[in-house]
Tab-separated table of C-alpha atoms in Angstrom:
chain	number	residue	atom	x	y	z
A	594	MET	CA	-91.405	101.453	155.813
A	595	ALA	CA	-90.861	105.363	155.252
A	596	LEU	CA	-87.656	106.310	153.422
A	597	SER	CA	-85.200	108.458	154.039
A	598	GLY	CA	-84.086	111.716	152.311
A	599	MET	CA	-81.338	110.254	150.731
A	600	GLU	CA	-83.027	106.922	149.804
A	601	ILE	CA	-85.644	109.229	148.193
A	602	PHE	CA	-82.865	111.246	146.467
A	603	LYS	CA	-81.228	107.958	144.824
A	604	LEU	CA	-84.492	107.262	143.261
A	605	LEU	CA	-85.025	110.940	141.423
A	606	PRO	CA	-83.868	111.722	138.361
A	607	LYS	CA	-81.072	114.384	139.710
A	608	THR	CA	-81.246	116.681	136.971
A	609	ASN	CA	-81.968	120.111	139.583
A	610	CYS	CA	-84.131	121.489	136.935
A	611	ARG	CA	-86.153	123.494	139.773
A	612	GLU	CA	-89.489	123.124	138.337
A	613	CYS	CA	-90.950	121.431	141.498
A	614	GLY	CA	-90.248	124.857	143.289
A	615	MET	CA	-86.991	123.804	145.070
A	616	ALA	CA	-83.437	124.781	144.539
A	617	THR	CA	-81.891	121.236	144.046
A	618	CYS	CA	-83.247	117.587	144.049
A	619	ILE	CA	-81.768	116.509	147.208
A	620	ALA	CA	-84.112	119.575	148.950
A	621	PHE	CA	-86.810	118.133	147.250
A	622	ALA	CA	-86.289	114.554	148.442
A	623	MET	CA	-85.709	116.020	152.062
A	624	SER	CA	-88.987	117.763	151.751
A	625	LEU	CA	-90.721	114.745	150.460
A	626	ALA	CA	-89.528	112.661	153.363
A	627	ALA	CA	-90.943	115.346	155.695
A	628	ASP	CA	-94.378	115.402	154.007
A	629	LYS	CA	-93.820	118.905	153.066
A	630	ILE	CA	-94.430	118.212	149.390
A	631	GLU	CA	-96.168	115.518	146.943
A	632	LEU	CA	-94.018	113.274	144.850
A	633	GLU	CA	-96.369	114.613	141.594
A	634	ALA	CA	-94.291	117.854	142.116
A	635	CYS	CA	-91.274	116.209	140.209
A	636	PRO	CA	-91.777	116.287	136.502
A	637	TYR	CA	-89.616	113.983	135.841
A	638	VAL	CA	-89.611	111.028	138.361
A	639	SER	CA	-89.662	107.793	136.429
A	640	ASP	CA	-92.704	105.401	137.010
A	641	GLU	CA	-90.912	102.760	138.263
A	642	ALA	CA	-89.261	105.338	140.835
A	643	LYS	CA	-93.108	106.570	141.640
A	644	ALA	CA	-93.923	102.558	142.209
A	645	LYS	CA	-91.166	102.100	144.528
A	646	LEU	CA	-91.906	105.270	146.495
A	647	ALA	CA	-95.702	104.432	146.446
A	648	GLN	CA	-95.039	101.063	147.814
A	649	ALA	CA	-92.452	102.277	150.660
A	650	GLU	CA	-94.703	105.346	151.674
A	651	ALA	CA	-97.617	103.180	151.814
A	652	PRO	CA	-99.206	103.935	155.593
A	653	PRO	CA	-99.526	101.097	157.931
A	654	ILE	CA	-102.904	101.489	158.166
A	655	LYS	CA	-104.779	101.003	154.930
A	656	LEU	CA	-106.901	103.651	153.480
A	657	VAL	CA	-110.752	103.013	152.990
A	658	THR	CA	-113.080	105.350	151.068
A	659	ILE	CA	-116.904	106.019	151.946
A	660	GLY	CA	-119.231	107.398	149.445
A	661	SER	CA	-117.933	108.695	146.032
A	662	GLY	CA	-117.102	112.174	144.196
A	663	ASP	CA	-117.160	115.031	146.309
A	664	GLN	CA	-118.692	113.465	149.063
A	665	ALA	CA	-116.086	110.447	149.382
A	666	LEU	CA	-115.106	109.985	153.338
A	667	LYS	CA	-111.915	108.798	153.766
A	668	ILE	CA	-110.671	106.873	156.833
A	669	GLY	CA	-107.404	105.293	158.164
A	670	GLY	CA	-103.986	106.109	156.092
A	671	GLU	CA	-102.806	106.864	159.882
A	672	SER	CA	-98.795	105.727	160.322
A	673	VAL	CA	-98.301	106.673	163.954
A	674	MET	CA	-99.568	105.924	167.441
A	675	PHE	CA	-99.197	109.103	168.837
A	676	ARG	CA	-100.330	112.452	167.194
A	677	HIS	CA	-96.710	114.006	168.213
A	678	ASP	CA	-94.867	111.436	166.511
A	679	LYS	CA	-95.892	113.178	163.236
A	680	ARG	CA	-99.813	113.862	162.858
A	681	PHE	CA	-102.974	111.953	162.491
A	682	ASN	CA	-104.458	112.506	158.825
A	683	ASN	CA	-107.851	111.431	158.140
A	684	PRO	CA	-110.447	112.429	160.888
A	685	THR	CA	-112.676	109.967	162.428
A	686	GLY	CA	-116.093	110.047	160.666
A	687	LEU	CA	-119.159	110.507	163.140
A	688	ALA	CA	-122.368	108.575	162.290
A	689	ILE	CA	-126.158	108.759	163.612
A	690	CYS	CA	-127.416	105.262	163.615
A	691	ILE	CA	-131.253	105.190	162.458
A	692	SER	CA	-133.261	102.055	163.021
A	693	ASP	CA	-135.386	100.781	160.166
A	694	THR	CA	-137.840	100.259	163.132
A	695	ALA	CA	-138.101	104.341	163.206
A	696	SER	CA	-141.304	106.109	162.384
A	697	GLU	CA	-141.604	108.651	159.636
A	698	ALA	CA	-141.961	111.450	161.764
A	699	ASP	CA	-138.534	110.254	164.113
A	700	LEU	CA	-136.773	109.713	160.844
A	701	ASP	CA	-137.739	112.888	159.514
A	702	ALA	CA	-136.547	114.697	162.527
A	703	ARG	CA	-133.175	113.045	162.853
A	704	LEU	CA	-132.193	113.475	159.339
A	705	LYS	CA	-133.492	117.325	159.712
A	706	ARG	CA	-131.157	117.052	163.004
A	707	PHE	CA	-128.359	115.468	160.830
A	708	GLN	CA	-128.511	118.369	158.145
A	709	ARG	CA	-128.849	121.069	160.530
A	710	VAL	CA	-126.047	120.564	163.267
A	711	ARG	CA	-123.056	121.609	161.893
A	712	TYR	CA	-120.716	124.622	162.764
A	713	CYS	CA	-118.728	126.922	160.695
A	714	ARG	CA	-114.987	127.195	163.092
A	715	MET	CA	-112.249	129.306	161.853
A	716	GLY	CA	-113.493	129.095	158.238
A	717	CYS	CA	-113.729	124.931	158.526
A	718	GLU	CA	-117.241	123.273	158.220
A	719	LEU	CA	-117.932	120.962	161.326
A	720	ARG	CA	-120.422	118.174	160.993
A	721	ALA	CA	-121.096	114.569	161.802
A	722	GLU	CA	-120.614	112.655	157.823
A	723	LEU	CA	-122.383	109.573	158.158
A	724	VAL	CA	-125.629	107.712	158.956
A	725	ALA	CA	-125.872	104.099	159.727
A	726	ILE	CA	-129.081	102.313	159.027
A	727	LYS	CA	-129.600	99.562	161.295
A	728	ASN	CA	-131.909	96.619	159.771
A	729	GLU	CA	-133.926	95.519	163.154
A	730	LEU	CA	-137.387	94.223	161.446
A	731	GLN	CA	-135.755	91.538	158.884
A	732	ASP	CA	-137.969	93.281	156.264
A	733	ALA	CA	-135.633	93.580	152.930
A	734	ARG	CA	-138.797	96.259	151.733
A	735	LYS	CA	-138.709	98.433	154.917
A	736	PHE	CA	-135.016	98.235	154.932
A	737	ALA	CA	-134.705	99.521	151.461
A	738	HIS	CA	-137.361	102.046	152.082
A	739	THR	CA	-135.489	103.808	154.785
A	740	VAL	CA	-132.271	103.549	152.979
A	741	GLU	CA	-133.765	105.356	150.274
A	742	THR	CA	-135.410	107.925	152.289
A	743	VAL	CA	-131.968	108.828	154.164
A	744	ARG	CA	-130.656	108.954	150.880
A	745	LYS	CA	-133.225	111.464	149.876
A	746	GLY	CA	-133.286	113.648	152.837
A	747	SER	CA	-130.015	114.178	153.474
A	748	ASP	CA	-126.059	114.302	151.995
A	749	ALA	CA	-124.575	111.696	154.244
A	750	ARG	CA	-122.522	109.078	153.502
A	751	ILE	CA	-124.377	105.741	154.429
A	752	ILE	CA	-123.351	102.664	156.570
A	753	LEU	CA	-125.686	99.662	156.103
A	754	MET	CA	-125.841	97.621	159.020
A	755	SER	CA	-127.443	93.909	158.518
A	756	ASP	CA	-125.984	90.365	158.824
A	757	ASP	CA	-128.922	89.081	156.198
A	758	PRO	CA	-127.282	88.946	152.440
A	759	GLU	CA	-130.479	89.433	151.027
A	760	ILE	CA	-131.409	92.482	153.138
A	761	MET	CA	-127.888	94.241	152.394
A	762	ALA	CA	-128.745	93.494	148.661
A	763	ALA	CA	-131.904	95.265	148.867
A	764	GLY	CA	-130.225	98.507	150.901
A	765	LEU	CA	-127.447	98.248	148.111
A	766	LYS	CA	-129.866	98.727	145.324
A	767	ALA	CA	-131.840	101.496	147.358
A	768	CYS	CA	-128.302	103.577	147.183
A	769	ALA	CA	-126.795	102.255	144.191
A	770	GLY	CA	-123.676	104.130	143.293
A	771	SER	CA	-123.056	105.999	146.337
A	772	LYS	CA	-120.614	103.199	147.616
A	773	PRO	CA	-121.764	102.712	150.830
A	774	LEU	CA	-119.905	100.572	153.773
A	775	ILE	CA	-121.293	97.179	154.098
A	776	CYS	CA	-121.438	96.206	157.852
A	777	SER	CA	-120.924	93.483	158.322
A	778	ALA	CA	-119.190	90.253	156.948
A	779	THR	CA	-119.141	87.924	159.590
A	780	SER	CA	-117.638	83.949	159.437
A	781	ALA	CA	-121.279	83.070	158.823
A	782	ASN	CA	-122.230	85.283	155.800
A	783	ALA	CA	-118.695	86.127	154.366
A	784	GLU	CA	-118.785	84.436	151.163
A	785	SER	CA	-121.900	86.152	150.316
A	786	MET	CA	-121.064	89.899	151.363
A	787	ILE	CA	-117.808	89.281	149.492
A	788	GLU	CA	-120.092	88.825	146.588
A	789	LEU	CA	-122.115	92.224	147.338
A	790	ALA	CA	-118.968	94.110	147.721
A	791	ALA	CA	-117.459	93.152	144.867
A	792	ALA	CA	-120.466	93.453	142.989
A	793	HIS	CA	-121.051	97.158	144.066
A	794	ASP	CA	-117.131	98.593	144.670
A	795	CYS	CA	-117.770	98.996	148.501
A	796	PRO	CA	-115.742	98.783	151.523
A	797	LEU	CA	-116.566	95.964	154.136
A	798	VAL	CA	-116.969	95.438	157.875
A	799	ALA	CA	-115.201	92.606	159.114
A	800	LYS	CA	-117.023	91.564	162.187
A	801	ALA	CA	-116.055	88.678	165.277
A	802	GLN	CA	-116.039	88.178	168.573
A	803	GLY	CA	-112.395	88.828	169.306
A	804	LEU	CA	-109.026	89.441	167.881
A	805	GLU	CA	-108.298	86.060	167.192
A	806	GLU	CA	-111.318	85.256	165.103
A	807	LEU	CA	-111.150	89.416	163.672
A	808	THR	CA	-107.819	88.261	162.214
A	809	ALA	CA	-108.617	84.972	160.202
A	810	LEU	CA	-111.642	86.672	159.081
A	811	SER	CA	-109.714	89.575	157.694
A	812	SER	CA	-107.307	87.483	156.173
A	813	ARG	CA	-109.965	85.719	154.486
A	814	LEU	CA	-111.674	88.701	153.294
A	815	ALA	CA	-108.500	89.901	151.832
A	816	ASP	CA	-107.631	86.780	149.994
A	817	ALA	CA	-110.897	86.850	148.672
A	818	GLY	CA	-109.918	90.248	147.046
A	819	VAL	CA	-111.715	92.902	149.462
A	820	GLN	CA	-109.191	95.513	149.633
A	821	GLU	CA	-111.084	98.110	151.547
A	822	ILE	CA	-111.885	96.401	154.998
A	823	VAL	CA	-112.819	98.168	158.355
A	824	LEU	CA	-112.497	96.111	161.181
A	825	ASP	CA	-115.181	95.302	164.178
A	826	THR	CA	-113.667	93.053	167.369
A	827	GLY	CA	-117.544	92.775	168.390
A	828	ALA	CA	-116.250	94.222	171.694
A	829	ARG	CA	-119.366	96.243	173.385
A	830	THR	CA	-117.842	97.112	176.439
A	831	VAL	CA	-115.774	100.005	177.162
A	832	ARG	CA	-112.628	98.276	178.341
A	833	GLU	CA	-112.765	95.510	176.256
A	834	ALA	CA	-113.208	98.022	173.028
A	835	LEU	CA	-110.531	100.241	174.216
A	836	ALA	CA	-108.102	97.478	174.520
A	837	ASP	CA	-108.938	96.346	171.161
A	838	GLN	CA	-107.994	99.777	169.702
A	839	VAL	CA	-104.850	99.960	171.340
A	840	HIS	CA	-103.829	96.491	170.480
A	841	ILE	CA	-104.879	96.651	166.346
A	842	ARG	CA	-103.219	100.254	166.161
A	843	ARG	CA	-100.229	98.623	168.140
A	844	ALA	CA	-100.232	95.717	165.827
A	845	ALA	CA	-100.063	97.653	162.557
A	846	ILE	CA	-97.689	100.112	163.591
A	847	HIS	CA	-94.990	98.428	165.031
A	848	GLN	CA	-95.480	94.722	163.994
A	849	ALA	CA	-96.896	95.130	160.500
A	850	VAL	CA	-99.635	92.712	161.486
A	851	GLU	CA	-101.284	92.558	157.736
A	852	SER	CA	-104.646	91.537	158.699
A	853	LEU	CA	-104.895	94.337	161.463
A	854	SER	CA	-103.712	96.869	159.215
A	855	TYR	CA	-106.910	98.455	158.725
A	856	PRO	CA	-109.441	101.367	160.213
A	857	THR	CA	-111.584	100.448	163.204
A	858	ILE	CA	-115.685	101.080	163.725
A	859	THR	CA	-116.715	101.717	166.940
A	860	PHE	CA	-120.107	101.659	168.510
A	861	PRO	CA	-120.586	103.658	171.746
A	862	CYS	CA	-124.431	103.558	170.921
A	863	GLU	CA	-124.441	99.931	172.056
A	864	MET	CA	-122.285	100.478	175.195
A	865	THR	CA	-124.567	102.991	177.249
A	866	ASN	CA	-128.145	104.007	177.253
A	867	ASP	CA	-127.292	107.633	178.430
A	868	LEU	CA	-126.210	110.203	175.768
A	869	SER	CA	-123.978	112.001	178.183
A	870	MET	CA	-122.252	108.943	178.908
A	871	GLU	CA	-122.422	107.891	175.062
A	872	THR	CA	-120.567	111.332	174.445
A	873	LEU	CA	-117.646	110.524	176.549
A	874	ILE	CA	-117.239	107.126	175.224
A	875	ALA	CA	-117.045	108.469	171.567
A	876	ALA	CA	-114.790	111.215	172.580
A	877	MET	CA	-112.446	108.185	174.197
A	878	PHE	CA	-112.842	106.615	170.727
A	879	ILE	CA	-111.844	109.436	168.838
A	880	ALA	CA	-108.435	109.648	170.320
A	881	LYS	CA	-108.022	105.886	170.265
A	882	TYR	CA	-107.923	104.920	167.771
A	883	ALA	CA	-111.694	104.732	165.852
A	884	GLY	CA	-111.831	105.112	162.355
A	885	ILE	CA	-115.413	105.857	162.790
A	886	VAL	CA	-117.713	106.412	165.513
A	887	VAL	CA	-121.548	105.375	165.632
A	888	LEU	CA	-123.656	107.605	167.918
A	889	SER	CA	-127.506	106.548	168.891
A	890	ASP	CA	-128.465	110.222	168.365
A	891	PHE	CA	-126.737	113.896	168.912
A	892	GLN	CA	-127.780	117.045	170.404
A	893	ALA	CA	-125.621	120.270	169.305
A	894	GLU	CA	-124.594	119.942	172.940
A	895	SER	CA	-123.331	116.572	172.653
A	896	ILE	CA	-122.225	116.736	169.051
A	897	PHE	CA	-120.090	120.173	169.273
A	898	PRO	CA	-117.550	119.180	171.877
A	899	LEU	CA	-116.996	115.922	169.719
A	900	LEU	CA	-116.455	118.203	166.424
A	901	LEU	CA	-113.773	120.246	168.426
A	902	GLU	CA	-112.031	117.714	169.825
A	903	ARG	CA	-111.707	116.114	166.584
A	904	MET	CA	-110.638	119.402	164.452
A	905	GLU	CA	-107.600	119.710	167.294
A	906	LEU	CA	-106.664	116.068	166.885
A	907	PHE	CA	-106.323	115.855	163.164
A	908	SER	CA	-104.608	119.081	162.601
A	909	ASP	CA	-101.087	118.949	162.158
A	910	PRO	CA	-98.724	119.748	165.630
A	911	GLN	CA	-96.003	120.572	163.521
A	912	ASP	CA	-98.232	123.281	161.207
A	913	PRO	CA	-100.276	125.389	163.772
A	914	LEU	CA	-103.861	125.809	162.855
A	915	MET	CA	-104.581	129.064	161.633
A	916	THR	CA	-107.674	131.408	161.056
A	917	PRO	CA	-108.306	132.350	157.909
A	918	GLU	CA	-107.719	136.040	157.289
A	919	GLY	CA	-110.543	138.430	157.657
A	920	VAL	CA	-112.775	140.323	159.760
A	921	TYR	CA	-114.818	138.104	162.545
A	922	GLU	CA	-117.809	139.473	164.118
A	923	ILE	CA	-117.729	138.218	168.144
A	924	GLY	CA	-121.247	138.578	169.891
A	925	ALA	CA	-123.070	140.634	167.133
A	926	PRO	CA	-121.377	144.241	167.266
A	927	ASP	CA	-122.931	147.223	165.967
A	928	ARG	CA	-121.109	149.919	164.428
A	929	HIS	CA	-119.652	151.314	167.619
A	930	ALA	CA	-117.992	148.143	168.607
A	931	PRO	CA	-114.255	147.721	169.204
A	932	VAL	CA	-112.047	146.918	166.444
A	933	LEU	CA	-108.884	144.286	167.571
A	934	LEU	CA	-106.310	143.359	165.250
A	935	ALA	CA	-104.748	140.182	166.024
A	936	SER	CA	-102.389	137.579	164.103
A	937	SER	CA	-104.047	134.564	162.465
A	938	TRP	CA	-102.813	131.576	164.767
A	939	ALA	CA	-105.718	129.666	166.188
A	940	LEU	CA	-104.569	130.191	169.640
A	941	THR	CA	-105.222	133.907	169.507
A	942	TYR	CA	-108.448	133.401	167.958
A	943	TYR	CA	-109.424	131.269	171.036
A	944	ASN	CA	-108.499	133.337	173.420
A	945	LEU	CA	-109.583	136.738	172.294
A	946	THR	CA	-113.003	135.273	171.313
A	947	LEU	CA	-112.881	133.980	174.977
A	948	ALA	CA	-112.097	137.278	176.506
A	949	ALA	CA	-114.878	139.207	174.507
A	950	GLU	CA	-117.120	136.472	175.478
A	951	VAL	CA	-116.330	136.363	179.131
A	952	SER	CA	-116.389	140.278	179.315
A	953	ARG	CA	-120.130	140.289	177.366
A	954	THR	CA	-118.582	142.857	175.125
A	955	PRO	CA	-119.184	142.237	171.079
A	956	ILE	CA	-116.106	143.308	168.990
A	957	PHE	CA	-114.697	142.810	165.603
A	958	LEU	CA	-111.447	140.653	165.246
A	959	CYS	CA	-109.217	141.341	162.497
A	960	PHE	CA	-107.479	138.582	161.682
A	961	GLN	CA	-104.140	139.299	159.573
A	962	GLU	CA	-102.532	136.218	157.929
A	963	ILE	CA	-99.132	135.429	159.067
A	964	SER	CA	-96.171	132.717	157.883
A	965	GLU	CA	-94.655	132.590	161.064
A	966	PRO	CA	-96.784	131.365	164.223
A	967	ASP	CA	-94.212	133.100	166.777
A	968	VAL	CA	-95.878	136.460	165.828
A	969	MET	CA	-96.133	138.443	169.185
A	970	CYS	CA	-99.813	138.839	169.998
A	971	TRP	CA	-102.294	138.630	172.696
A	972	CYS	CA	-101.140	135.530	174.778
A	973	HIS	CA	-97.502	134.507	175.907
A	974	HIS	CA	-97.403	131.453	173.776
A	975	CYS	CA	-96.796	133.464	170.765
A	976	LEU	CA	-93.248	134.281	172.599
A	977	ARG	CA	-91.096	131.462	171.608
A	978	SER	CA	-88.674	134.187	170.449
A	979	THR	CA	-87.973	137.309	170.988
A	980	GLN	CA	-86.061	137.931	167.668
A	981	LYS	CA	-89.175	137.271	166.105
A	982	GLY	CA	-92.977	138.297	166.927
A	983	LYS	CA	-93.272	141.409	164.748
A	984	PHE	CA	-95.842	142.175	162.450
A	985	ASP	CA	-94.946	143.263	159.199
A	986	ALA	CA	-96.219	147.066	159.094
A	987	PRO	CA	-96.521	147.293	155.003
A	988	SER	CA	-98.758	143.742	154.856
A	989	THR	CA	-100.293	144.777	158.510
A	990	ILE	CA	-101.429	148.427	156.783
A	991	ARG	CA	-102.415	146.347	153.454
A	992	PHE	CA	-104.466	143.985	155.317
A	993	ILE	CA	-106.468	146.691	157.344
A	994	LYS	CA	-107.154	148.808	153.960
A	995	ASP	CA	-108.614	145.590	152.391
A	996	CYS	CA	-110.816	145.207	155.334
A	997	LYS	CA	-112.730	148.230	154.277
A	998	LEU	CA	-113.335	148.732	158.406
A	999	GLU	CA	-114.404	152.102	157.747
A	1000	GLU	CA	-117.919	150.238	156.150
A	1001	ARG	CA	-118.497	148.060	159.681
A	1002	VAL	CA	-117.573	150.864	162.117
A	1003	ASP	CA	-118.242	154.554	162.543
A	1004	HIS	CA	-115.438	155.168	164.716
A	1005	ARG	CA	-111.698	155.193	163.695
A	1006	LYS	CA	-110.215	152.994	166.720
A	1007	LEU	CA	-108.109	150.190	166.127
A	1008	VAL	CA	-106.782	148.446	169.181
A	1009	ILE	CA	-103.639	146.576	168.972
A	1010	SER	CA	-101.573	143.967	171.683
A	1011	ALA	CA	-98.987	146.194	173.779
A	1012	ARG	CA	-96.482	143.132	172.426
A	1013	ASN	CA	-97.074	145.220	168.822
A	1014	ALA	CA	-96.398	148.639	170.425
A	1015	GLN	CA	-93.386	149.450	168.726
A	1016	PHE	CA	-95.012	149.922	165.577
A	1017	SER	CA	-97.802	151.756	166.617
A	1018	ALA	CA	-96.366	155.174	165.270
A	1019	GLU	CA	-95.883	153.837	161.691
A	1020	LEU	CA	-99.198	152.638	161.665
A	1021	GLU	CA	-100.946	155.717	162.706
A	1022	SER	CA	-98.926	157.730	159.963
A	1023	ALA	CA	-99.546	155.567	157.257
A	1024	LEU	CA	-103.325	155.671	157.982
A	1025	PRO	CA	-104.123	158.991	159.578
A	1026	GLU	CA	-107.647	158.097	159.612
A	1027	TRP	CA	-107.280	155.843	162.123
A	1028	GLU	CA	-106.093	156.014	166.056
A	1029	ILE	CA	-104.118	153.748	167.108
A	1030	ILE	CA	-104.808	152.233	170.849
A	1031	VAL	CA	-102.173	150.010	172.513
A	1032	GLY	CA	-103.815	147.760	174.726
A	1033	PRO	CA	-103.104	144.754	176.677
A	1034	GLY	CA	-100.425	142.310	176.383
A	1035	GLU	CA	-102.346	139.308	177.417
A	1036	ALA	CA	-105.511	138.083	176.445
A	1037	SER	CA	-106.559	137.691	179.995
A	1038	GLN	CA	-106.275	141.307	180.727
A	1039	LEU	CA	-108.658	142.106	178.060
A	1040	THR	CA	-111.772	140.924	180.205
A	1041	GLY	CA	-111.442	144.637	181.417
A	1042	PHE	CA	-109.804	146.596	179.089
A	1043	LEU	CA	-112.863	145.995	176.161
A	1044	PRO	CA	-116.020	146.943	178.571
A	1045	GLU	CA	-114.395	150.217	179.326
A	1046	LEU	CA	-113.242	150.874	175.734
A	1047	ALA	CA	-117.119	149.591	174.555
A	1048	GLU	CA	-118.427	152.431	177.201
A	1049	GLU	CA	-115.880	155.414	175.924
A	1050	LEU	CA	-117.187	154.603	172.000
A	1051	ARG	CA	-120.584	154.847	173.150
A	1052	LYS	CA	-119.841	158.035	174.816
A	1053	GLU	CA	-118.523	159.741	171.994
A	1054	LYS	CA	-121.391	158.111	170.003
A	1055	SER	CA	-123.835	160.096	172.148
A	1056	VAL	CA	-121.562	163.375	171.670
C-alpha cells in the first residue's frame, strides 16, 4: 500500500538540506507521495528507509522486462483500475505473430513491415515493439532458424511460443542474450520451462485453462523462484478474455491476490480471422488491461489507431501531454504558407492540425513551450481560468527569434489567436519586421480563415 506524505516524512533524515531541490523535507515527502519526484533525489536517506519505501511503494502488479539494454520493454507496474485515478505507467506491448511455417518471402515481408510501420507524433516515436514467433512445425531446427532470422532482420523484442521444452531450448539458443519472453509454461511442462527461464534469465508466461488453474500455476512458478511472470488465462473468446482481464486487475489492485499480481498477455490473433475485427479487439485489450497484445499481422491503417490509443491512455491525465517546442510543417508548406503561433499543449496541436487538413491549407505551426496548460490559445479547452492563459511576451519573442522563421518563409506575417490579441502590439514593437495578424479565437474557425490568408499571401508573391 502506498504511504502518505507524513508516513514518508517519518522515514526521511529531516535535515531540510534543500539538496533535493525542495525547501523542506516535508515538501519532499509530499512530492514523493504524489510521484512528482524520485527518492534518489534525497542524498541522505538511509538504506533502511529506502528498503521500507521500496516495499511500501511497490505496485500491486509486478514489473516484467522483456529484452535487454536500450531495447528493454517494461510491462506491468500498474497500480490503479482506472487511468483517471492516477495514471497507467507502462504502455501495452504490441506484437506481430510470425509462424515458423512462413515462407522466406512472407517472413521477409512481415519483418520489413514491422520495421517500416512507425510514426512520429509530437516528438514521440510510435511503433510495435514485439515479434511473437510461433512454433507450429514441431521442428527445433526450423524454429531456431526463424528466431535467428527475426533477430537479424529486426530490432524487435522477441516472444518465443512453444509448449515443447526442447524446441524452446533451441529458440533460446538462437536468441541468446536478448532476454525473450518464454511462452509458455503449463501444468504439464512447468518444471522444464522453469529450468529454461532460470538458465536464460527470461520472463515466463503461465498459461492455464481458467483463472483457478492459472492461480495455482503462477503460485507454483513463483515458489520455484520465477520472479517475472506473465499471465495467460487461455481464454480465446472476446467475452471470456475481457472478463478475465478485469478479474485479474481487480484481484491484484483491490484484493492483493499475490498469484494474480502480474501483467497479462492476450491473443486477438486467435479470436478472429478478420483483421478489422482483430484491431477492434486489440483496442479493447489495450484499455482493459493487457500487458501484451499479439496480432496476426498489421497494416498501417490498422496499427496506427492502436498506437494513438495507447499513446493517449498511457499519458498522465494530471500532466497534460505537450508538443515539443519547434516549428512543424503541416501539409508540405512552401515559402509562402501561413505561419501560426500556438502553445505546446497537445490538444492545441490536434485542433490546429485538423483545421489545416480540413481546409487543405499547408501551414507552418510554431509551438512555444509553456509550463501552464491553461494558456489561452486556439480552443475553449484552454480557458479554465481567465486569470491565467496569457503568453509571456518576452519568452514568445525569444522563441520567434530562435525559430529563424525568416529562413523558412518569404513573407513576414505571423498569425496569433484572438485570445492573445492583448499583446499583439508588444510583439510588433519587439519584432518590427513582422506583421502580427490576429486570427480567430477558435481552431474550428480557421477552416475558413486559412484558405483566404493563403490566397492573400500567394497574391503578394505574384506582385
